[in-house]
Amino acid sequence: KKKGWGKVKAFTTEQADATVTLPFLRDNITAGSTLHTDDSRIYSRVKRDFTHEFVNHSKLEYVKSGVHTNTIEGFWGQLKRSIDGTYHCVSPKYLQLYVNEFVFRYNYRDVAAFPVLMKAAARHVQ
């Protein structure tokens, strides 16, 4: 997709490492796309499939030639604050459902919610 597409996909996992991350990226991002990440070792092997540009937070680098992680960090911050402020505590059993809710909210943040919900509900009624 074009730069700045602004959609997120997220999932819960018990381990956050390259063995989980790389297959998720391959399944959800077009090969040859450019990834903007932090310098986490999780992304060490993505250069085989994607152009990889990153910022090094450990060196206090937060923006480098237009590369930053502010957008996705904003999503995670909103998710965490919403869980803490609204639900206070969630069971690991249902965590993916909460994540799904906030992915939906984020991806449709610029769309009137009611028509989207009605369309989704109609698909399940038929």
Coordinates of C-alpha atoms in Angstrom, one line a residue:
K1 CA 0.0 0.0 0.0
K2 CA 1.0 3.6 -0.3
K3 CA 3.1 5.3 2.4
G4 CA 1.0 6.5 5.3
W5 CA -1.8 4.0 4.7
G6 CA -2.5 4.1 8.4
K7 CA -4.0 0.7 9.0
V8 CA -2.8 -1.7 11.8
K9 CA -3.0 -5.4 12.4
A10 CA -2.1 -6.8 15.8
F11 CA -2.1 -10.1 17.6
T12 CA -1.2 -11.4 21.0
T13 CA 1.7 -13.8 21.5
E14 CA 3.5 -15.4 24.4
Q15 CA 6.9 -14.7 22.8
A16 CA 7.9 -11.6 20.9
D17 CA 10.8 -12.6 18.7
A18 CA 11.8 -13.0 15.1
T19 CA 10.3 -16.5 14.8
V20 CA 6.9 -15.0 15.4
T21 CA 7.3 -11.5 13.9
L22 CA 8.8 -12.4 10.5
P23 CA 6.0 -14.8 9.4
F24 CA 3.4 -12.2 10.6
L25 CA 5.1 -9.5 8.5
R26 CA 5.4 -11.7 5.5
D27 CA 1.7 -12.6 5.7
N28 CA 0.5 -9.1 6.1
I29 CA 2.8 -6.7 4.2
T30 CA 3.6 -6.7 0.5
A31 CA 7.1 -8.0 -0.3
G32 CA 9.4 -5.1 -1.1
S33 CA 7.5 -2.7 1.1
T34 CA 9.5 -0.3 3.3
L35 CA 9.3 -0.9 7.1
H36 CA 10.0 1.8 9.6
T37 CA 10.8 0.3 13.0
D38 CA 12.9 0.7 16.1
D39 CA 16.3 -1.1 16.3
S40 CA 14.9 -4.2 18.1
R41 CA 16.6 -7.5 17.2
I42 CA 13.1 -8.8 16.4
Y43 CA 13.5 -7.1 13.0
S44 CA 17.1 -8.4 12.3
R45 CA 16.0 -10.6 9.4
V46 CA 13.4 -8.4 7.7
K47 CA 15.8 -7.0 5.2
R48 CA 15.5 -10.3 3.2
D49 CA 11.9 -9.4 2.4
F50 CA 11.6 -5.7 2.9
T51 CA 13.4 -2.4 2.8
H52 CA 14.1 -1.8 6.4
E53 CA 14.7 1.7 7.9
F54 CA 14.9 2.2 11.6
V55 CA 15.6 4.6 14.4
N56 CA 17.9 3.7 17.3
H57 CA 16.1 4.6 20.5
S58 CA 19.0 3.5 22.7
K59 CA 21.0 6.3 21.1
L60 CA 18.2 8.7 21.7
E61 CA 17.3 8.7 18.0
Y62 CA 13.6 9.1 17.5
V63 CA 13.4 10.6 14.0
K64 CA 15.9 10.1 11.2
S65 CA 15.2 11.4 7.7
G66 CA 11.5 11.0 8.1
V67 CA 11.8 7.6 9.7
H68 CA 10.1 7.2 13.1
T69 CA 7.9 4.9 15.1
N70 CA 5.6 7.6 16.6
T71 CA 2.5 6.5 14.8
I72 CA 2.6 2.9 15.9
E73 CA 3.7 3.9 19.4
G74 CA 0.6 6.2 19.5
F75 CA -1.6 3.2 18.7
W76 CA 0.0 1.0 21.5
G77 CA -0.2 3.9 24.0
Q78 CA -3.9 4.4 23.3
L79 CA -4.6 0.7 23.6
K80 CA -2.7 0.5 26.9
R81 CA -4.3 3.6 28.4
S82 CA -7.8 2.4 27.3
I83 CA -7.3 -1.0 28.9
D84 CA -6.0 0.6 32.1
G85 CA -8.6 3.4 32.2
T86 CA -11.7 1.5 31.0
Y87 CA -11.3 -2.1 31.8
H88 CA -8.6 -1.9 34.5
C89 CA -7.7 -5.6 34.1
V90 CA -8.2 -8.1 31.3
S91 CA -7.9 -11.8 31.3
P92 CA -5.2 -13.2 29.0
K93 CA -8.0 -15.5 27.6
Y94 CA -9.8 -12.4 26.2
L95 CA -6.8 -10.1 25.5
Q96 CA -7.0 -10.7 21.7
L97 CA -10.6 -9.6 21.7
Y98 CA -9.6 -6.3 23.3
V99 CA -6.8 -5.9 20.8
N100 CA -9.2 -6.6 18.0
E101 CA -11.5 -3.9 19.3
F102 CA -8.8 -1.3 19.3
V103 CA -7.4 -2.3 15.9
F104 CA -11.0 -1.7 14.6
R105 CA -11.3 1.6 16.3
Y106 CA -7.9 2.8 15.0
N107 CA -8.5 1.6 11.5
Y108 CA -11.9 3.3 11.3
R109 CA -11.0 6.4 13.3
D110 CA -11.8 8.7 10.4
V111 CA -15.0 6.9 9.3
A112 CA -18.5 7.3 10.8
A113 CA -18.8 4.2 12.9
F114 CA -22.5 3.5 12.7
P115 CA -22.7 2.6 9.0
V116 CA -19.6 0.4 9.3
L117 CA -21.1 -1.4 12.3
M118 CA -24.4 -1.9 10.5
K119 CA -22.7 -3.3 7.4
A120 CA -20.7 -5.7 9.6
A121 CA -23.8 -6.8 11.5
A122 CA -25.7 -7.4 8.3
R123 CA -23.0 -9.8 7.2
H124 CA -23.5 -11.9 10.3
V125 CA -27.3 -11.9 10.1
Q126 CA -27.5 -13.3 6.6

